[in-house]
Coordinates of C-alpha atoms in Angstrom, one line a residue:
M10 CA 2.9 -19.3 6.4
R11 CA 0.3 -17.3 8.3
H12 CA 1.2 -15.5 11.6
T13 CA -0.3 -13.1 14.1
L14 CA 1.7 -10.1 15.4
T15 CA 0.8 -7.9 18.4
T16 CA 1.4 -4.2 17.7
H17 CA 2.9 -1.6 20.1
D18 CA -0.6 -0.6 21.2
G19 CA -2.0 -4.2 21.6
L20 CA -3.7 -4.8 18.3
T21 CA -3.4 -8.2 16.5
L22 CA -2.2 -8.1 12.9
H23 CA -2.5 -10.9 10.3
V24 CA 0.8 -11.5 8.5
S25 CA 1.7 -13.9 5.6
T26 CA 5.3 -14.9 4.8
H27 CA 6.8 -16.9 1.9
G28 CA 10.3 -18.0 1.3
R29 CA 13.3 -18.8 3.5
A30 CA 13.8 -16.8 6.7
D31 CA 17.5 -16.5 5.8
A32 CA 16.9 -15.4 2.2
A33 CA 19.3 -12.7 0.9
V34 CA 16.6 -10.1 0.3
T35 CA 13.2 -9.5 1.8
V36 CA 10.3 -7.8 -0.1
L37 CA 7.5 -6.2 2.0
L38 CA 4.3 -5.2 0.3
A39 CA 2.0 -2.6 2.1
H40 CA -1.5 -2.5 0.7
C41 CA -3.9 0.5 0.2
W42 CA -6.6 2.0 2.4
T43 CA -9.8 -0.1 2.7
A44 CA -8.1 -3.2 1.0
D45 CA -6.0 -6.1 2.4
E46 CA -3.0 -8.2 1.5
E47 CA -4.9 -9.5 -1.6
D48 CA -4.2 -6.1 -3.1
W49 CA -0.8 -7.6 -4.1
H50 CA -1.9 -11.2 -5.0
Y51 CA -0.7 -10.9 -8.6
Q52 CA 2.7 -9.7 -7.5
V53 CA 3.0 -12.4 -4.8
R54 CA 2.2 -15.1 -7.5
D55 CA 4.7 -13.6 -9.9
L56 CA 7.5 -13.3 -7.4
L57 CA 7.0 -16.8 -6.1
D58 CA 7.0 -18.1 -9.6
R59 CA 10.3 -16.4 -10.3
Y60 CA 12.2 -16.9 -7.1
G61 CA 10.5 -19.6 -5.1
S62 CA 11.9 -19.9 -1.6
D63 CA 15.0 -17.8 -2.5
L64 CA 13.2 -14.6 -1.7
R65 CA 11.6 -13.7 1.6
L66 CA 8.2 -12.2 0.8
V67 CA 6.0 -10.6 3.5
T68 CA 2.5 -9.2 3.2
W69 CA 0.0 -8.3 6.0
D70 CA -3.4 -6.8 6.6
A71 CA -2.9 -3.4 8.0
R72 CA -4.5 -2.5 11.3
G73 CA -8.3 -2.2 10.8
H74 CA -8.2 -4.1 7.5
G75 CA -8.8 -7.7 6.4
R76 CA -8.1 -10.3 9.0
S77 CA -6.3 -7.9 11.3
E78 CA -8.0 -6.6 14.4
T79 CA -10.4 -3.6 14.1
A80 CA -8.6 -0.4 15.2
P81 CA -10.2 2.4 17.2
L82 CA -10.7 5.7 15.4
E83 CA -7.7 7.4 17.2
A84 CA -5.4 4.5 16.3
C85 CA -6.1 4.8 12.5
T86 CA -3.0 6.9 11.6
I87 CA -0.2 6.6 9.1
E88 CA 2.3 6.9 12.0
D89 CA 0.8 3.8 13.6
L90 CA 1.0 2.0 10.2
A91 CA 4.7 2.8 10.0
R92 CA 5.3 1.5 13.6
D93 CA 3.5 -1.7 12.5
L94 CA 5.7 -1.9 9.4
G95 CA 8.8 -1.7 11.6
A96 CA 7.4 -4.5 13.9
V97 CA 6.7 -6.7 10.8
V98 CA 10.3 -6.2 9.7
D99 CA 11.6 -7.0 13.1
A100 CA 9.6 -10.2 13.4
Y101 CA 9.5 -11.6 9.9
A102 CA 12.1 -10.1 7.6
A103 CA 15.5 -11.7 6.9
D104 CA 18.6 -10.0 8.1
G105 CA 19.7 -8.5 4.7
P106 CA 18.5 -5.8 2.4
L107 CA 14.9 -4.8 2.2
V108 CA 12.8 -3.9 -0.8
L109 CA 9.6 -2.0 0.2
A110 CA 6.6 -1.5 -2.0
G111 CA 3.6 0.5 -1.0
H112 CA 0.2 1.1 -2.7
S113 CA -1.5 4.4 -1.8
I114 CA -1.6 4.6 2.1
G115 CA 1.0 1.8 2.0
G116 CA 3.4 4.1 0.2
M117 CA 2.6 6.8 2.8
T118 CA 3.5 4.3 5.5
I119 CA 6.9 3.8 3.9
M120 CA 7.4 7.6 3.8
E121 CA 6.8 7.8 7.6
L122 CA 9.3 4.9 8.3
P123 CA 12.4 7.1 8.6
E124 CA 10.6 9.2 11.3
V125 CA 9.5 6.3 13.5
R126 CA 12.2 3.7 12.7
P127 CA 15.3 5.5 11.4
D128 CA 17.4 2.4 12.3
L129 CA 15.8 0.5 9.4
V130 CA 16.6 3.1 6.6
H131 CA 20.1 1.8 5.9
R132 CA 18.7 -1.6 5.1
V133 CA 16.3 -0.3 2.4
H134 CA 17.8 -1.1 -1.0
G135 CA 14.8 -0.6 -3.2
L136 CA 11.5 1.4 -3.1
L137 CA 8.4 1.1 -5.2
F138 CA 5.7 3.7 -4.6
V139 CA 2.5 2.8 -6.4
S140 CA -0.4 5.2 -6.8
T141 CA 0.4 7.3 -3.7
S142 CA 1.2 10.9 -2.6
S143 CA 3.6 12.8 -0.4
G144 CA 0.9 15.2 0.7
E145 CA -1.6 18.0 -0.3
L146 CA -4.4 15.5 -0.6
G147 CA -6.9 18.2 0.2
T148 CA -6.4 19.5 -3.3
V149 CA -7.7 16.3 -4.9
T150 CA -11.0 16.8 -6.8
L151 CA -11.7 13.2 -7.8
G152 CA -11.9 14.5 -11.4
L153 CA -15.1 16.4 -10.3
P154 CA -13.8 20.0 -10.0
D155 CA -17.2 21.6 -9.2
V156 CA -18.1 19.2 -6.4
G157 CA -14.9 17.3 -5.8
S158 CA -14.0 18.6 -2.3
A159 CA -17.5 17.9 -1.0
A160 CA -17.7 14.5 -2.6
R161 CA -14.2 13.6 -1.2
R162 CA -15.4 14.5 2.3
A163 CA -18.8 12.8 2.0
I164 CA -17.8 9.4 0.5
P165 CA -15.9 7.9 3.5
H166 CA -18.7 9.0 5.8
V167 CA -21.4 7.5 3.6
L168 CA -19.6 4.2 3.3
A169 CA -19.0 4.2 7.1
A170 CA -22.7 4.9 7.7
R171 CA -23.7 1.9 5.5
A172 CA -21.3 -0.3 7.4
R173 CA -22.9 0.7 10.7
L174 CA -26.5 0.4 9.5
L175 CA -26.3 -2.7 7.3
T176 CA -24.7 -6.1 7.8
R177 CA -21.9 -7.2 5.6
R178 CA -24.4 -9.7 4.0
E179 CA -26.8 -6.9 3.2
R180 CA -24.1 -4.8 1.6
R181 CA -23.0 -7.7 -0.5
R182 CA -26.5 -8.2 -1.8
T183 CA -26.9 -4.5 -2.7
P184 CA -23.4 -3.1 -3.2
S185 CA -24.5 -0.2 -5.5
I186 CA -22.6 2.5 -3.7
E187 CA -19.4 0.5 -3.1
R188 CA -19.5 -0.7 -6.7
Y189 CA -19.9 2.9 -7.9
V190 CA -16.9 4.1 -5.9
V191 CA -14.7 1.3 -7.2
H192 CA -15.8 1.6 -10.9
R193 CA -16.0 5.4 -11.1
L194 CA -13.3 6.6 -8.8
L195 CA -10.8 3.8 -8.2
F196 CA -10.3 2.0 -11.5
G197 CA -9.4 3.2 -15.0
R198 CA -9.7 1.3 -18.3
P199 CA -9.9 -1.5 -19.3
L200 CA -11.9 -2.6 -16.3
R201 CA -11.6 -6.3 -15.4
L202 CA -14.7 -7.2 -13.4
R203 CA -12.9 -9.8 -11.3
D204 CA -10.4 -7.2 -10.0
A205 CA -13.1 -4.6 -9.5
G206 CA -15.1 -7.3 -7.6
L207 CA -12.2 -7.9 -5.3
A208 CA -11.8 -4.2 -4.5
T209 CA -15.6 -3.9 -4.0
D210 CA -15.7 -6.8 -1.5
Q211 CA -12.7 -5.3 0.3
L212 CA -14.5 -2.0 0.6
I213 CA -17.6 -3.8 1.9
C214 CA -15.5 -5.6 4.6
C215 CA -13.9 -2.4 5.8
P216 CA -14.9 -1.3 9.3
P217 CA -16.4 2.2 9.8
A218 CA -13.5 3.4 12.0
T219 CA -11.0 2.4 9.3
M220 CA -12.8 4.5 6.7
E221 CA -13.2 7.6 8.9
G222 CA -10.1 7.5 11.0
F223 CA -7.6 7.0 8.1
Y224 CA -9.5 9.6 6.0
R225 CA -9.0 12.1 8.8
D226 CA -5.3 11.3 9.0
L227 CA -4.9 11.3 5.2
M228 CA -6.1 14.9 5.1
R229 CA -3.2 15.8 7.4
H230 CA -0.6 13.7 5.5
E231 CA 2.5 15.8 4.5
R232 CA 5.8 14.0 4.3
L233 CA 7.6 15.5 1.4
A234 CA 10.5 16.9 3.6
G235 CA 11.3 13.5 5.1
L236 CA 11.7 11.8 1.8
A237 CA 15.4 12.9 1.6
A238 CA 16.2 10.0 4.0
Y239 CA 15.8 7.8 0.9
D240 CA 18.0 9.8 -1.4
D241 CA 19.9 7.5 -3.8
V242 CA 18.0 4.4 -2.8
P243 CA 16.8 2.9 -6.1
T244 CA 13.2 4.2 -6.3
V245 CA 10.4 3.9 -8.8
V246 CA 7.1 5.9 -8.6
L247 CA 4.2 4.4 -10.6
V248 CA 0.9 6.2 -11.3
G249 CA -2.0 5.7 -13.7
S250 CA -2.9 8.6 -16.0
A251 CA -6.5 8.2 -14.9
D252 CA -5.8 8.0 -11.1
R253 CA -8.4 10.2 -9.5
L254 CA -7.2 9.8 -5.9
T255 CA -3.4 10.4 -6.3
P256 CA -3.1 11.8 -9.8
P257 CA 0.1 12.2 -11.7
P258 CA 1.1 15.6 -10.2
H259 CA 1.2 13.9 -6.8
A260 CA 3.5 11.2 -8.2
R261 CA 5.7 13.9 -9.8
R262 CA 6.0 15.8 -6.5
L263 CA 6.9 12.5 -4.7
A264 CA 9.5 11.5 -7.2
G265 CA 11.0 15.0 -6.9
G266 CA 11.5 14.5 -3.2
I267 CA 13.9 11.5 -3.6
R268 CA 17.2 12.0 -5.4
G269 CA 17.5 9.7 -8.3
A270 CA 13.8 8.5 -8.2
R271 CA 12.1 7.6 -11.5
M272 CA 8.5 8.2 -12.3
L273 CA 6.4 6.2 -14.8
V274 CA 2.8 6.9 -15.9
A275 CA 0.5 4.0 -17.0
P276 CA -1.8 5.2 -19.7
G277 CA -5.5 4.8 -18.9
A278 CA -5.0 3.2 -15.5
G279 CA -6.6 4.3 -12.3
H280 CA -5.7 4.1 -8.7
Y281 CA -5.4 0.3 -8.4
L282 CA -2.2 -0.4 -10.4
P283 CA -1.3 -3.7 -8.6
L284 CA -4.6 -5.1 -10.0
E285 CA -5.0 -3.0 -13.2
R286 CA -1.4 -3.3 -14.4
P287 CA 0.0 -6.3 -12.6
D288 CA 2.8 -7.0 -15.1
L289 CA 4.0 -3.4 -14.9
V290 CA 4.1 -3.5 -11.2
T291 CA 5.8 -6.9 -11.1
E292 CA 8.4 -5.8 -13.7
H293 CA 9.6 -2.9 -11.6
L294 CA 9.5 -5.0 -8.4
V295 CA 11.7 -7.6 -10.0
A296 CA 14.2 -5.0 -11.2
L297 CA 14.5 -3.6 -7.7
V298 CA 14.8 -7.1 -6.2
E299 CA 17.6 -8.0 -8.7
R300 CA 19.5 -4.8 -7.7
A301 CA 19.1 -5.6 -4.0
R302 CA 20.2 -9.3 -4.6
S303 CA 23.3 -8.0 -6.5
A304 CA 24.1 -5.7 -3.6
A305 CA 23.7 -8.5 -1.1
R306 CA 26.2 -10.6 -3.1
T307 CA 28.8 -7.8 -3.3
P308 CA 31.3 -8.0 -0.4
V309 CA 31.8 -4.9 1.6
R310 CA 35.3 -3.5 1.2
R311 CA 36.9 -2.8 4.5
I312 CA 39.1 0.2 4.8
V313 CA 42.2 -0.5 6.9

């Protein structure tokens, strides 16, 4: 089902739900910067095939992305994304355990949740962090050590300028820059053109404020200290060996911040693991869901 949700600051979000509202476990999938809920379309397909209506599954287009309302520059922050996530949980999650998965800025959103909605942390029974970082993004060179910092700063502004100067139709006719960013910086090997095409179109559809506002906030992102709120929650951190945006050292730092977290590296993959390695991502989502379902079935022992 499709829904609309009004955020704390009056923006309208597009939300999709699958499965029973009273299912034992809810999975919430937070997509990456410049994408939309289709970022997770393989995992949605696989989870629905496996569980049908017995799993509550929630995806949404983050503020300033996809079918959600365009957000002003100052409202494009990870803190606001986390507040939105809390509102999505309140409105559409079942009452039981939560499994949270976040790709890139979606993972950073989950890292901020204990700060803005500490009341939800006890319900989190599984975490999947995909191609993301706990901070120090200013050190990323995009695999271009000599010009990496300058290129990293320039790319969001170039894309935003194209979005202001050219219509979406014009950019779709001549997507050379967007296609270069996707092929060269976002994807590893093997490259499937249909997946790269989806990411390219998502980039073309991204508003200028979303590109520039979130980039500015990403450069301030530092949430390693708060990860301890998730200690001993079953957690998996996935990263591609060829990820240029959030490379393996960032995944290692993140995994080290949560007691008991496991880290896995996908050889040859880039930043878009939900599309590039869908079976791997689904495999670990299913494992987390099964643990959460088992916990939901286990009666709580009351101490008298």
